[in-house]
Amino acid sequence: MSFLAVMALPLLACLLLVLILPALGRHVLARGVIFVDLALAQIAALGQSVAFLLGADPHDPSTYYWSFGFTLLGAALFSFLWDREHSVLQEAFIGISFALATAATLLLLSNAPHGAEHVSGTLSGEALGWVTWKDIAVMVTIDVVAGTFLFVSRRKLSLCSENPKQARAMGLSVKRWDFFFYAAFGLVVTSSVKVSGVLAVFSFLIVPIVCATLVGRRGPARLYWAWAIGIVISILGAVLSYLKDWPMGATIVCLFGVTVAIISLSVRMKYVDEKVNGERSAAA
């Protein structure tokens, strides 16, 4: 079968992830809660596991409802339990939530038929190879809803993400806007985890925007660069997955890791060269 016949839908799903997740990743970086995505994604996977135990098919709507319900609960906890001024405590709580959701998933599925395969799939994104047009339609709908919210509320969200003290001084309820953000985030993550797995969702969310930041991009240009990086990695991941018969989700995660390592090394070497040249000029 041709490349497009096999990889068209998985690649389209990845491009939809590229469009929405880096836009959310900007706020995640600004808030300093890098691992909130892993925690919410794993909580969404826990909801999927509960639906799986109750006999729901992976494409059954009840799977999504269970997953989103668990994610919404996590969003409420992350929004209202800790102030963001206590960043260490908040990160610790997010890490504990991830570990607890992972352990609960393993316990729930320890004696279930095909439980190990389900756990592996939620992590590695094996479902990318089985994306349907129904999955694409759901992703498009959710991306439009979440994207509209991010665009309409962009000023308030940016202020709450980057300067919560100023936001409070202007009369904004930071905790409420945190909840709105995490709820939109959870809405996207729920559908994304179902399609691409926990690890790929985390990579799409963080790596492109981190790479764009490392190369010195700011403002709207940073998001444009993140989109470009995500698109290139998605296409390359689809090609390698097709040629090597590798799981597409795991392939993309590894490519993202190689990309951020290369960019980090390049930026570091450029910094060292500039420092050395500056010291030579000063000495001269």
PDB file of C-alpha atoms in Angstrom:
ATOM      1  CA  MET A   1       0.000   0.000   0.000  1.00  0.00           C
ATOM      2  CA  SER A   2       1.153   3.568  -0.695  1.00  0.00           C
ATOM      3  CA  PHE A   3       2.422   5.931   1.979  1.00  0.00           C
ATOM      4  CA  LEU A   4      -0.650   8.172   1.854  1.00  0.00           C
ATOM      5  CA  ALA A   5      -3.058   5.239   1.998  1.00  0.00           C
ATOM      6  CA  VAL A   6      -1.450   4.044   5.239  1.00  0.00           C
ATOM      7  CA  MET A   7      -0.284   7.235   6.916  1.00  0.00           C
ATOM      8  CA  ALA A   8      -2.725   9.951   5.782  1.00  0.00           C
ATOM      9  CA  LEU A   9      -5.005   9.800   8.842  1.00  0.00           C
ATOM     10  CA  PRO A  10      -2.226   9.364  11.460  1.00  0.00           C
ATOM     11  CA  LEU A  11      -0.319  12.269   9.882  1.00  0.00           C
ATOM     12  CA  LEU A  12      -3.462  14.428   9.819  1.00  0.00           C
ATOM     13  CA  ALA A  13      -4.010  13.636  13.514  1.00  0.00           C
ATOM     14  CA  CYS A  14      -0.435  14.733  14.284  1.00  0.00           C
ATOM     15  CA  LEU A  15      -0.878  17.988  12.376  1.00  0.00           C
ATOM     16  CA  LEU A  16      -4.017  18.719  14.415  1.00  0.00           C
ATOM     17  CA  LEU A  17      -1.997  18.104  17.584  1.00  0.00           C
ATOM     18  CA  VAL A  18       0.679  20.487  16.307  1.00  0.00           C
ATOM     19  CA  LEU A  19      -1.872  23.253  15.777  1.00  0.00           C
ATOM     20  CA  ILE A  20      -3.342  23.244  19.299  1.00  0.00           C
ATOM     21  CA  LEU A  21      -0.816  21.794  21.766  1.00  0.00           C
ATOM     22  CA  PRO A  22       2.064  24.303  21.319  1.00  0.00           C
ATOM     23  CA  ALA A  23      -0.484  27.122  21.782  1.00  0.00           C
ATOM     24  CA  LEU A  24      -1.300  25.590  25.157  1.00  0.00           C
ATOM     25  CA  GLY A  25       2.373  24.878  25.800  1.00  0.00           C
ATOM     26  CA  ARG A  26       3.168  28.610  25.823  1.00  0.00           C
ATOM     27  CA  HIS A  27       0.972  29.047  28.890  1.00  0.00           C
ATOM     28  CA  VAL A  28       2.344  25.908  30.521  1.00  0.00           C
ATOM     29  CA  LEU A  29       5.893  27.253  30.212  1.00  0.00           C
ATOM     30  CA  ALA A  30       4.872  30.689  31.480  1.00  0.00           C
ATOM     31  CA  ARG A  31       3.167  29.125  34.504  1.00  0.00           C
ATOM     32  CA  GLY A  32       6.182  26.955  35.309  1.00  0.00           C
ATOM     33  CA  VAL A  33       4.075  23.780  35.544  1.00  0.00           C
ATOM     34  CA  ILE A  34       5.888  21.752  32.890  1.00  0.00           C
ATOM     35  CA  PHE A  35       4.672  18.356  34.037  1.00  0.00           C
ATOM     36  CA  VAL A  36       1.013  19.295  34.397  1.00  0.00           C
ATOM     37  CA  ASP A  37       0.485  17.848  30.916  1.00  0.00           C
ATOM     38  CA  LEU A  38       1.901  14.469  31.918  1.00  0.00           C
ATOM     39  CA  ALA A  39      -0.267  14.472  35.034  1.00  0.00           C
ATOM     40  CA  LEU A  40      -3.486  15.437  33.222  1.00  0.00           C
ATOM     41  CA  ALA A  41      -2.701  13.071  30.365  1.00  0.00           C
ATOM     42  CA  GLN A  42      -2.195  10.196  32.792  1.00  0.00           C
ATOM     43  CA  ILE A  43      -5.396  11.133  34.632  1.00  0.00           C
ATOM     44  CA  ALA A  44      -7.183  11.048  31.261  1.00  0.00           C
ATOM     45  CA  ALA A  45      -5.636   7.617  30.636  1.00  0.00           C
ATOM     46  CA  LEU A  46      -6.943   6.507  34.043  1.00  0.00           C
ATOM     47  CA  GLY A  47     -10.437   7.511  32.951  1.00  0.00           C
ATOM     48  CA  GLN A  48      -9.946   5.517  29.751  1.00  0.00           C
ATOM     49  CA  SER A  49      -8.901   2.524  31.822  1.00  0.00           C
ATOM     50  CA  VAL A  50     -12.053   2.731  33.937  1.00  0.00           C
ATOM     51  CA  ALA A  51     -14.147   2.787  30.751  1.00  0.00           C
ATOM     52  CA  PHE A  52     -12.096  -0.142  29.402  1.00  0.00           C
ATOM     53  CA  LEU A  53     -12.841  -2.167  32.554  1.00  0.00           C
ATOM     54  CA  LEU A  54     -16.539  -1.387  32.192  1.00  0.00           C
ATOM     55  CA  GLY A  55     -16.445  -2.933  28.727  1.00  0.00           C
ATOM     56  CA  ALA A  56     -16.417   0.208  26.573  1.00  0.00           C
ATOM     57  CA  ASP A  57     -14.945   0.023  23.084  1.00  0.00           C
ATOM     58  CA  PRO A  58     -11.976   2.360  22.438  1.00  0.00           C
ATOM     59  CA  HIS A  59     -14.118   4.376  19.995  1.00  0.00           C
ATOM     60  CA  ASP A  60     -17.200   4.383  22.228  1.00  0.00           C
ATOM     61  CA  PRO A  61     -18.264   7.922  23.319  1.00  0.00           C
ATOM     62  CA  SER A  62     -18.451   6.733  26.936  1.00  0.00           C
ATOM     63  CA  THR A  63     -14.650   6.294  26.881  1.00  0.00           C
ATOM     64  CA  TYR A  64     -14.270   9.989  26.161  1.00  0.00           C
ATOM     65  CA  TYR A  65     -16.800  10.988  28.834  1.00  0.00           C
ATOM     66  CA  TRP A  66     -15.019   8.980  31.508  1.00  0.00           C
ATOM     67  CA  SER A  67     -11.661  10.326  30.450  1.00  0.00           C
ATOM     68  CA  PHE A  68     -12.810  13.957  30.360  1.00  0.00           C
ATOM     69  CA  GLY A  69     -14.594  13.603  33.709  1.00  0.00           C
ATOM     70  CA  PHE A  70     -11.375  12.448  35.374  1.00  0.00           C
ATOM     71  CA  THR A  71      -9.414  15.205  33.628  1.00  0.00           C
ATOM     72  CA  LEU A  72     -11.883  17.883  34.724  1.00  0.00           C
ATOM     73  CA  LEU A  73     -11.477  16.718  38.322  1.00  0.00           C
ATOM     74  CA  GLY A  74      -7.701  17.001  37.952  1.00  0.00           C
ATOM     75  CA  ALA A  75      -8.093  20.498  36.471  1.00  0.00           C
ATOM     76  CA  ALA A  76     -10.145  21.588  39.481  1.00  0.00           C
ATOM     77  CA  LEU A  77      -7.561  20.198  41.913  1.00  0.00           C
ATOM     78  CA  PHE A  78      -4.628  21.862  40.135  1.00  0.00           C
ATOM     79  CA  SER A  79      -6.476  25.193  39.963  1.00  0.00           C
ATOM     80  CA  PHE A  80      -7.771  25.544  43.506  1.00  0.00           C
ATOM     81  CA  LEU A  81      -5.604  23.406  45.774  1.00  0.00           C
ATOM     82  CA  TRP A  82      -2.374  25.455  45.605  1.00  0.00           C
ATOM     83  CA  ASP A  83      -1.407  29.027  44.797  1.00  0.00           C
ATOM     84  CA  ARG A  84       1.119  29.346  41.988  1.00  0.00           C
ATOM     85  CA  GLU A  85       3.347  31.387  44.282  1.00  0.00           C
ATOM     86  CA  HIS A  86       4.120  28.084  46.019  1.00  0.00           C
ATOM     87  CA  SER A  87       5.693  26.692  42.852  1.00  0.00           C
ATOM     88  CA  VAL A  88       7.646  23.911  44.543  1.00  0.00           C
ATOM     89  CA  LEU A  89       4.564  22.604  46.333  1.00  0.00           C
ATOM     90  CA  GLN A  90       2.509  22.827  43.160  1.00  0.00           C
ATOM     91  CA  GLU A  91       5.082  20.914  41.114  1.00  0.00           C
ATOM     92  CA  ALA A  92       5.309  18.326  43.901  1.00  0.00           C
ATOM     93  CA  PHE A  93       1.529  17.945  43.902  1.00  0.00           C
ATOM     94  CA  ILE A  94       1.487  17.572  40.103  1.00  0.00           C
ATOM     95  CA  GLY A  95       4.192  14.894  40.320  1.00  0.00           C
ATOM     96  CA  ILE A  96       2.309  13.057  43.049  1.00  0.00           C
ATOM     97  CA  SER A  97      -0.860  13.185  40.934  1.00  0.00           C
ATOM     98  CA  PHE A  98       0.981  11.688  37.955  1.00  0.00           C
ATOM     99  CA  ALA A  99       2.456   8.877  40.061  1.00  0.00           C
ATOM    100  CA  LEU A 100      -0.902   8.171  41.706  1.00  0.00           C
ATOM    101  CA  ALA A 101      -2.786   8.103  38.392  1.00  0.00           C
ATOM    102  CA  THR A 102      -0.159   5.789  36.871  1.00  0.00           C
ATOM    103  CA  ALA A 103      -0.224   3.420  39.847  1.00  0.00           C
ATOM    104  CA  ALA A 104      -4.037   3.382  39.884  1.00  0.00           C
ATOM    105  CA  THR A 105      -4.093   2.539  36.168  1.00  0.00           C
ATOM    106  CA  LEU A 106      -1.662  -0.345  36.673  1.00  0.00           C
ATOM    107  CA  LEU A 107      -3.672  -1.685  39.612  1.00  0.00           C
ATOM    108  CA  LEU A 108      -6.993  -1.449  37.799  1.00  0.00           C
ATOM    109  CA  LEU A 109      -5.685  -3.308  34.766  1.00  0.00           C
ATOM    110  CA  SER A 110      -3.374  -5.772  36.517  1.00  0.00           C
ATOM    111  CA  ASN A 111      -5.830  -8.652  36.202  1.00  0.00           C
ATOM    112  CA  ALA A 112      -7.822  -7.439  33.215  1.00  0.00           C
ATOM    113  CA  PRO A 113      -7.612  -9.321  29.888  1.00  0.00           C
ATOM    114  CA  HIS A 114      -5.253  -7.442  27.581  1.00  0.00           C
ATOM    115  CA  GLY A 115      -4.616  -4.951  30.381  1.00  0.00           C
ATOM    116  CA  ALA A 116      -0.881  -4.782  29.681  1.00  0.00           C
ATOM    117  CA  GLU A 117      -1.525  -3.997  26.020  1.00  0.00           C
ATOM    118  CA  HIS A 118      -3.926  -1.229  27.008  1.00  0.00           C
ATOM    119  CA  VAL A 119      -1.360   0.357  29.356  1.00  0.00           C
ATOM    120  CA  SER A 120       1.339   0.138  26.683  1.00  0.00           C
ATOM    121  CA  GLY A 121      -0.960   1.716  24.122  1.00  0.00           C
ATOM    122  CA  THR A 122      -1.899   4.672  26.323  1.00  0.00           C
ATOM    123  CA  LEU A 123       1.785   5.456  26.850  1.00  0.00           C
ATOM    124  CA  SER A 124       3.347   4.813  23.454  1.00  0.00           C
ATOM    125  CA  GLY A 125       0.560   6.009  21.174  1.00  0.00           C
ATOM    126  CA  GLU A 126       0.034   2.800  19.234  1.00  0.00           C
ATOM    127  CA  ALA A 127      -3.505   4.025  18.523  1.00  0.00           C
ATOM    128  CA  LEU A 128      -2.047   6.514  16.025  1.00  0.00           C
ATOM    129  CA  GLY A 129      -1.894   3.655  13.560  1.00  0.00           C
ATOM    130  CA  TRP A 130      -5.643   3.083  13.915  1.00  0.00           C
ATOM    131  CA  VAL A 131      -6.996   6.630  13.671  1.00  0.00           C
ATOM    132  CA  THR A 132     -10.438   6.884  12.067  1.00  0.00           C
ATOM    133  CA  TRP A 133     -12.266   9.743  10.392  1.00  0.00           C
ATOM    134  CA  LYS A 134     -14.487   9.865  13.483  1.00  0.00           C
ATOM    135  CA  ASP A 135     -11.404  10.517  15.635  1.00  0.00           C
ATOM    136  CA  ILE A 136     -10.328  13.276  13.231  1.00  0.00           C
ATOM    137  CA  ALA A 137     -13.781  14.879  13.373  1.00  0.00           C
ATOM    138  CA  VAL A 138     -13.735  14.862  17.181  1.00  0.00           C
ATOM    139  CA  MET A 139     -10.228  16.363  17.233  1.00  0.00           C
ATOM    140  CA  VAL A 140     -11.200  19.120  14.789  1.00  0.00           C
ATOM    141  CA  THR A 141     -14.277  20.017  16.854  1.00  0.00           C
ATOM    142  CA  ILE A 142     -12.312  20.131  20.103  1.00  0.00           C
ATOM    143  CA  ASP A 143      -9.452  22.091  18.526  1.00  0.00           C
ATOM    144  CA  VAL A 144     -11.915  24.691  17.220  1.00  0.00           C
ATOM    145  CA  VAL A 145     -13.566  25.048  20.648  1.00  0.00           C
ATOM    146  CA  ALA A 146     -10.272  25.243  22.559  1.00  0.00           C
ATOM    147  CA  GLY A 147      -8.620  27.446  19.929  1.00  0.00           C
ATOM    148  CA  THR A 148     -11.522  29.885  19.993  1.00  0.00           C
ATOM    149  CA  PHE A 149     -11.311  30.087  23.781  1.00  0.00           C
ATOM    150  CA  LEU A 150      -7.541  30.704  23.655  1.00  0.00           C
ATOM    151  CA  PHE A 151      -7.938  33.432  21.032  1.00  0.00           C
ATOM    152  CA  VAL A 152     -10.884  35.245  22.624  1.00  0.00           C
ATOM    153  CA  SER A 153      -9.326  35.120  26.113  1.00  0.00           C
ATOM    154  CA  ARG A 154      -5.707  35.517  25.023  1.00  0.00           C
ATOM    155  CA  ARG A 155      -5.002  38.780  26.897  1.00  0.00           C
ATOM    156  CA  LYS A 156      -6.477  37.651  30.219  1.00  0.00           C
ATOM    157  CA  LEU A 157      -4.910  34.202  29.934  1.00  0.00           C
ATOM    158  CA  SER A 158      -1.493  35.633  29.095  1.00  0.00           C
ATOM    159  CA  LEU A 159      -1.681  38.047  32.023  1.00  0.00           C
ATOM    160  CA  CYS A 160      -2.720  35.284  34.442  1.00  0.00           C
ATOM    161  CA  SER A 161       0.022  33.017  33.101  1.00  0.00           C
ATOM    162  CA  GLU A 162       2.868  35.544  33.049  1.00  0.00           C
ATOM    163  CA  ASN A 163       1.997  38.002  35.825  1.00  0.00           C
ATOM    164  CA  PRO A 164      -0.646  36.691  38.244  1.00  0.00           C
ATOM    165  CA  LYS A 165       0.010  39.487  40.773  1.00  0.00           C
ATOM    166  CA  GLN A 166      -0.799  42.145  38.193  1.00  0.00           C
ATOM    167  CA  ALA A 167      -3.847  40.141  37.114  1.00  0.00           C
ATOM    168  CA  ARG A 168      -5.145  40.173  40.695  1.00  0.00           C
ATOM    169  CA  ALA A 169      -4.456  43.895  40.950  1.00  0.00           C
ATOM    170  CA  MET A 170      -6.652  44.383  37.878  1.00  0.00           C
ATOM    171  CA  GLY A 171      -9.477  42.465  39.535  1.00  0.00           C
ATOM    172  CA  LEU A 172      -9.117  39.154  37.713  1.00  0.00           C
ATOM    173  CA  SER A 173      -9.773  35.917  39.577  1.00  0.00           C
ATOM    174  CA  VAL A 174      -6.556  34.046  38.790  1.00  0.00           C
ATOM    175  CA  LYS A 175      -7.802  30.760  40.230  1.00  0.00           C
ATOM    176  CA  ARG A 176     -10.951  30.903  38.107  1.00  0.00           C
ATOM    177  CA  TRP A 177      -8.962  31.644  34.954  1.00  0.00           C
ATOM    178  CA  ASP A 178      -6.552  28.871  35.924  1.00  0.00           C
ATOM    179  CA  PHE A 179      -9.511  26.510  36.048  1.00  0.00           C
ATOM    180  CA  PHE A 180     -10.794  27.709  32.658  1.00  0.00           C
ATOM    181  CA  PHE A 181      -7.340  27.142  31.190  1.00  0.00           C
ATOM    182  CA  TYR A 182      -6.917  23.685  32.732  1.00  0.00           C
ATOM    183  CA  ALA A 183     -10.446  22.717  31.654  1.00  0.00           C
ATOM    184  CA  ALA A 184      -9.689  23.696  28.022  1.00  0.00           C
ATOM    185  CA  PHE A 185      -6.342  21.968  28.387  1.00  0.00           C
ATOM    186  CA  GLY A 186      -8.034  18.846  29.715  1.00  0.00           C
ATOM    187  CA  LEU A 187     -10.552  18.909  26.865  1.00  0.00           C
ATOM    188  CA  VAL A 188      -7.721  18.815  24.323  1.00  0.00           C
ATOM    189  CA  VAL A 189      -5.605  16.326  26.275  1.00  0.00           C
ATOM    190  CA  THR A 190      -8.487  13.896  26.643  1.00  0.00           C
ATOM    191  CA  SER A 191      -8.960  13.493  22.911  1.00  0.00           C
ATOM    192  CA  SER A 192      -5.218  13.697  22.224  1.00  0.00           C
ATOM    193  CA  VAL A 193      -4.262  10.905  24.652  1.00  0.00           C
ATOM    194  CA  LYS A 194      -6.912   8.664  23.152  1.00  0.00           C
ATOM    195  CA  VAL A 195      -5.342   9.107  19.718  1.00  0.00           C
ATOM    196  CA  SER A 196      -1.605   9.531  20.306  1.00  0.00           C
ATOM    197  CA  GLY A 197      -0.767   8.398  23.861  1.00  0.00           C
ATOM    198  CA  VAL A 198       0.591  10.170  26.946  1.00  0.00           C
ATOM    199  CA  LEU A 199       4.224  10.555  25.838  1.00  0.00           C
ATOM    200  CA  ALA A 200       3.446  11.971  22.395  1.00  0.00           C
ATOM    201  CA  VAL A 201       0.995  14.496  23.856  1.00  0.00           C
ATOM    202  CA  PHE A 202       3.657  15.728  26.277  1.00  0.00           C
ATOM    203  CA  SER A 203       6.190  16.009  23.452  1.00  0.00           C
ATOM    204  CA  PHE A 204       3.847  17.936  21.141  1.00  0.00           C
ATOM    205  CA  LEU A 205       2.935  20.289  23.976  1.00  0.00           C
ATOM    206  CA  ILE A 206       6.412  21.154  25.272  1.00  0.00           C
ATOM    207  CA  VAL A 207       9.175  20.353  22.778  1.00  0.00           C
ATOM    208  CA  PRO A 208       8.220  22.612  19.814  1.00  0.00           C
ATOM    209  CA  ILE A 209       7.688  25.681  22.010  1.00  0.00           C
ATOM    210  CA  VAL A 210      10.897  24.965  23.960  1.00  0.00           C
ATOM    211  CA  CYS A 211      12.864  24.648  20.708  1.00  0.00           C
ATOM    212  CA  ALA A 212      11.385  27.912  19.419  1.00  0.00           C
ATOM    213  CA  THR A 213      12.351  29.594  22.698  1.00  0.00           C
ATOM    214  CA  LEU A 214      15.902  28.220  22.524  1.00  0.00           C
ATOM    215  CA  VAL A 215      16.466  29.703  19.071  1.00  0.00           C
ATOM    216  CA  GLY A 216      15.511  33.103  20.482  1.00  0.00           C
ATOM    217  CA  ARG A 217      11.998  33.560  19.133  1.00  0.00           C
ATOM    218  CA  ARG A 218       9.536  35.704  21.110  1.00  0.00           C
ATOM    219  CA  GLY A 219       5.924  36.765  20.748  1.00  0.00           C
ATOM    220  CA  PRO A 220       3.857  35.389  17.840  1.00  0.00           C
ATOM    221  CA  ALA A 221       7.033  34.275  16.020  1.00  0.00           C
ATOM    222  CA  ARG A 222       7.703  31.729  18.761  1.00  0.00           C
ATOM    223  CA  LEU A 223       4.396  29.990  18.060  1.00  0.00           C
ATOM    224  CA  TYR A 224       4.988  30.058  14.294  1.00  0.00           C
ATOM    225  CA  TRP A 225       8.383  28.429  14.776  1.00  0.00           C
ATOM    226  CA  ALA A 226       6.868  25.849  17.128  1.00  0.00           C
ATOM    227  CA  TRP A 227       4.270  24.980  14.485  1.00  0.00           C
ATOM    228  CA  ALA A 228       6.952  24.649  11.824  1.00  0.00           C
ATOM    229  CA  ILE A 229       9.109  22.395  14.021  1.00  0.00           C
ATOM    230  CA  GLY A 230       6.116  20.237  14.956  1.00  0.00           C
ATOM    231  CA  ILE A 231       5.036  19.847  11.332  1.00  0.00           C
ATOM    232  CA  VAL A 232       8.523  18.824  10.180  1.00  0.00           C
ATOM    233  CA  ILE A 233       8.891  16.271  12.996  1.00  0.00           C
ATOM    234  CA  SER A 234       5.413  14.860  12.330  1.00  0.00           C
ATOM    235  CA  ILE A 235       6.144  14.343   8.625  1.00  0.00           C
ATOM    236  CA  LEU A 236       9.563  12.834   9.332  1.00  0.00           C
ATOM    237  CA  GLY A 237       8.043  10.584  12.028  1.00  0.00           C
ATOM    238  CA  ALA A 238       5.358   9.378   9.620  1.00  0.00           C
ATOM    239  CA  VAL A 239       7.953   8.579   6.947  1.00  0.00           C
ATOM    240  CA  LEU A 240      10.222   6.665   9.345  1.00  0.00           C
ATOM    241  CA  SER A 241       7.273   4.815  10.848  1.00  0.00           C
ATOM    242  CA  TYR A 242       6.153   3.761   7.374  1.00  0.00           C
ATOM    243  CA  LEU A 243       9.607   2.707   6.168  1.00  0.00           C
ATOM    244  CA  LYS A 244      10.801   0.987   9.356  1.00  0.00           C
ATOM    245  CA  ASP A 245       7.427  -0.292  10.594  1.00  0.00           C
ATOM    246  CA  TRP A 246       7.972   1.507  13.912  1.00  0.00           C
ATOM    247  CA  PRO A 247       5.159   2.717  16.209  1.00  0.00           C
ATOM    248  CA  MET A 248       4.468   6.249  15.041  1.00  0.00           C
ATOM    249  CA  GLY A 249       3.939   7.742  18.511  1.00  0.00           C
ATOM    250  CA  ALA A 250       7.212   6.420  19.899  1.00  0.00           C
ATOM    251  CA  THR A 251       9.056   7.440  16.702  1.00  0.00           C
ATOM    252  CA  ILE A 252       7.844  11.033  17.000  1.00  0.00           C
ATOM    253  CA  VAL A 253       8.748  11.217  20.702  1.00  0.00           C
ATOM    254  CA  CYS A 254      12.308  10.082  19.925  1.00  0.00           C
ATOM    255  CA  LEU A 255      12.609  12.555  17.052  1.00  0.00           C
ATOM    256  CA  PHE A 256      11.465  15.367  19.335  1.00  0.00           C
ATOM    257  CA  GLY A 257      14.118  14.315  21.846  1.00  0.00           C
ATOM    258  CA  VAL A 258      16.859  14.345  19.207  1.00  0.00           C
ATOM    259  CA  THR A 259      15.664  17.729  17.932  1.00  0.00           C
ATOM    260  CA  VAL A 260      15.713  19.467  21.311  1.00  0.00           C
ATOM    261  CA  ALA A 261      19.138  17.947  22.050  1.00  0.00           C
ATOM    262  CA  ILE A 262      20.597  19.230  18.742  1.00  0.00           C
ATOM    263  CA  ILE A 263      19.118  22.709  19.188  1.00  0.00           C
ATOM    264  CA  SER A 264      20.259  22.900  22.816  1.00  0.00           C
ATOM    265  CA  LEU A 265      23.794  21.884  21.841  1.00  0.00           C
ATOM    266  CA  SER A 266      23.854  24.366  18.946  1.00  0.00           C
ATOM    267  CA  VAL A 267      22.667  27.213  21.176  1.00  0.00           C
ATOM    268  CA  ARG A 268      25.208  26.273  23.841  1.00  0.00           C
ATOM    269  CA  MET A 269      28.076  26.187  21.343  1.00  0.00           C
ATOM    270  CA  LYS A 270      27.010  29.550  19.927  1.00  0.00           C
ATOM    271  CA  TYR A 271      26.975  31.001  23.445  1.00  0.00           C
ATOM    272  CA  VAL A 272      30.457  29.619  24.157  1.00  0.00           C
ATOM    273  CA  ASP A 273      31.834  31.009  20.859  1.00  0.00           C
ATOM    274  CA  GLU A 274      30.369  34.452  21.544  1.00  0.00           C
ATOM    275  CA  LYS A 275      31.789  34.436  25.062  1.00  0.00           C
ATOM    276  CA  VAL A 276      35.252  33.447  23.855  1.00  0.00           C
ATOM    277  CA  ASN A 277      35.206  36.070  21.087  1.00  0.00           C
ATOM    278  CA  GLY A 278      34.057  38.682  23.576  1.00  0.00           C
ATOM    279  CA  GLU A 279      36.889  37.850  25.969  1.00  0.00           C
ATOM    280  CA  ARG A 280      39.424  38.019  23.097  1.00  0.00           C
ATOM    281  CA  SER A 281      38.109  41.426  22.037  1.00  0.00           C
ATOM    282  CA  ALA A 282      38.290  42.701  25.609  1.00  0.00           C
ATOM    283  CA  ALA A 283      41.852  41.445  25.958  1.00  0.00           C
ATOM    284  CA  ALA A 284      42.863  43.071  22.671  1.00  0.00           C
TER     285      ALA A 284
END
